[in-house]
mmCIF file of C-alpha atoms in Angstrom:
data_model
loop_
_atom_site.group_PDB
_atom_site.id
_atom_site.type_symbol
_atom_site.label_atom_id
_atom_site.label_comp_id
_atom_site.label_asym_id
_atom_site.label_seq_id
_atom_site.Cartn_x
_atom_site.Cartn_y
_atom_site.Cartn_z
ATOM 1 C CA UNK A 38 -46.323 -6.036 25.999
ATOM 2 C CA UNK A 39 -43.475 -7.773 24.241
ATOM 3 C CA UNK A 40 -40.885 -5.191 25.275
ATOM 4 C CA UNK A 41 -41.850 -5.581 28.949
ATOM 5 C CA UNK A 42 -41.508 -9.357 28.692
ATOM 6 C CA UNK A 43 -38.054 -9.046 27.123
ATOM 7 C CA UNK A 44 -36.877 -6.627 29.825
ATOM 8 C CA UNK A 45 -38.244 -8.911 32.544
ATOM 9 C CA UNK A 46 -36.426 -11.912 31.018
ATOM 10 C CA UNK A 47 -33.144 -9.945 30.906
ATOM 11 C CA UNK A 48 -33.541 -8.909 34.556
ATOM 12 C CA UNK A 49 -34.109 -12.522 35.591
ATOM 13 C CA UNK A 50 -31.023 -13.753 33.677
ATOM 14 C CA UNK A 51 -28.738 -10.960 34.903
ATOM 15 C CA UNK A 52 -27.580 -12.747 38.110
ATOM 16 C CA UNK A 53 -26.720 -15.862 36.098
ATOM 17 C CA UNK A 54 -24.687 -13.757 33.664
ATOM 18 C CA UNK A 55 -22.887 -11.981 36.505
ATOM 19 C CA UNK A 56 -22.003 -15.333 38.066
ATOM 20 C CA UNK A 57 -20.683 -16.631 34.741
ATOM 21 C CA UNK A 58 -18.634 -13.448 34.231
ATOM 22 C CA UNK A 59 -17.105 -13.650 37.707
ATOM 23 C CA UNK A 60 -16.257 -17.331 37.181
ATOM 24 C CA UNK A 61 -14.609 -16.460 33.878
ATOM 25 C CA UNK A 62 -12.660 -13.653 35.527
ATOM 26 C CA UNK A 63 -11.479 -15.956 38.317
ATOM 27 C CA UNK A 64 -10.342 -18.546 35.776
ATOM 28 C CA UNK A 65 -8.426 -15.875 33.899
ATOM 29 C CA UNK A 66 -6.665 -14.741 37.094
ATOM 30 C CA UNK A 67 -5.687 -18.294 37.983
ATOM 31 C CA UNK A 68 -4.431 -18.858 34.446
ATOM 32 C CA UNK A 69 -2.201 -15.787 34.538
ATOM 33 C CA UNK A 70 -0.672 -16.728 37.884
ATOM 34 C CA UNK A 71 1.261 -19.588 36.267
ATOM 35 C CA UNK A 72 3.722 -18.462 33.573
ATOM 36 C CA UNK A 73 3.660 -20.502 30.411
ATOM 37 C CA UNK A 74 7.410 -20.498 29.798
ATOM 38 C CA UNK A 75 9.117 -20.468 33.174
ATOM 39 C CA UNK A 76 12.870 -19.997 33.162
ATOM 40 C CA UNK A 77 14.918 -22.632 34.902
ATOM 41 C CA UNK A 78 16.946 -20.981 37.629
ATOM 42 C CA UNK A 79 17.059 -17.379 38.714
ATOM 43 C CA UNK A 80 19.499 -16.027 36.145
ATOM 44 C CA UNK A 81 18.494 -14.416 32.906
ATOM 45 C CA UNK A 82 20.680 -15.042 29.885
ATOM 46 C CA UNK A 83 23.058 -12.209 29.092
ATOM 47 C CA UNK A 84 24.002 -11.126 25.601
ATOM 48 C CA UNK A 85 27.187 -9.236 24.941
ATOM 49 C CA UNK A 86 26.939 -7.089 21.795
ATOM 50 C CA UNK A 87 30.348 -6.196 20.453
ATOM 51 C CA UNK A 88 31.427 -3.682 17.839
ATOM 52 C CA UNK A 89 32.351 -6.553 15.532
ATOM 53 C CA UNK A 90 28.706 -7.672 15.577
ATOM 54 C CA UNK A 91 27.478 -4.198 14.639
ATOM 55 C CA UNK A 92 30.030 -3.568 11.887
ATOM 56 C CA UNK A 93 28.046 -5.308 9.068
ATOM 57 C CA UNK A 94 24.888 -3.469 10.106
ATOM 58 C CA UNK A 95 26.574 -0.063 10.049
ATOM 59 C CA UNK A 96 28.288 -0.819 6.733
ATOM 60 C CA UNK A 97 24.966 -1.845 5.198
ATOM 61 C CA UNK A 98 23.235 1.343 6.345
ATOM 62 C CA UNK A 99 26.075 3.525 5.042
ATOM 63 C CA UNK A 100 26.056 1.713 1.692
ATOM 64 C CA UNK A 101 22.285 2.102 1.329
ATOM 65 C CA UNK A 102 22.405 5.800 2.214
ATOM 66 C CA UNK A 103 25.237 6.224 -0.301
ATOM 67 C CA UNK A 104 22.967 4.850 -3.040
ATOM 68 C CA UNK A 105 19.624 6.324 -1.999
ATOM 69 C CA UNK A 106 20.808 9.875 -1.303
ATOM 70 C CA UNK A 107 21.970 10.749 -4.861
ATOM 71 C CA UNK A 108 18.917 9.113 -6.422
ATOM 72 C CA UNK A 109 16.591 10.921 -4.004
ATOM 73 C CA UNK A 110 18.262 14.272 -4.645
ATOM 74 C CA UNK A 111 17.996 13.719 -8.399
ATOM 75 C CA UNK A 112 14.285 12.931 -8.172
ATOM 76 C CA UNK A 113 13.740 15.958 -5.937
ATOM 77 C CA UNK A 114 15.537 18.185 -8.436
ATOM 78 C CA UNK A 115 13.435 16.830 -11.317
ATOM 79 C CA UNK A 116 10.158 17.395 -9.435
ATOM 80 C CA UNK A 117 11.235 20.869 -8.368
ATOM 81 C CA UNK A 118 12.271 21.697 -11.920
ATOM 82 C CA UNK A 119 8.943 20.520 -13.311
ATOM 83 C CA UNK A 120 7.167 22.780 -10.834
ATOM 84 C CA UNK A 121 9.372 25.909 -11.146
ATOM 85 C CA UNK A 122 10.244 26.033 -14.886
ATOM 86 C CA UNK A 123 6.645 26.579 -16.152
ATOM 87 C CA UNK A 124 6.133 29.320 -13.537
ATOM 88 C CA UNK A 125 9.321 31.089 -14.640
ATOM 89 C CA UNK A 126 8.383 30.794 -18.333
ATOM 90 C CA UNK A 127 4.913 32.235 -17.648
ATOM 91 C CA UNK A 128 6.399 35.074 -15.622
ATOM 92 C CA UNK A 129 8.916 36.178 -18.283
ATOM 93 C CA UNK A 130 6.738 35.536 -21.337
ATOM 94 C CA UNK A 131 3.417 36.747 -19.941
#
């Protein structure tokens, strides 16, 4: 009996929920029609990026690669050596 009563109550409240959902949707559409930060005028600001602006960025990347690459290769060689040397010893001794 209780399940039937619950289902009946949900069916009766469904139109009210649909009305509330449509009102919420309409409010959301009206809210999105007005931009929050409207630009004054029709022109968008333009930014001119020059090579002088990019020079510090490129120099920084090259400097970091110059430091990281030798360290990374050294670590790779150490890990590879740790993996290969025991295999070679076992192969020639065993």
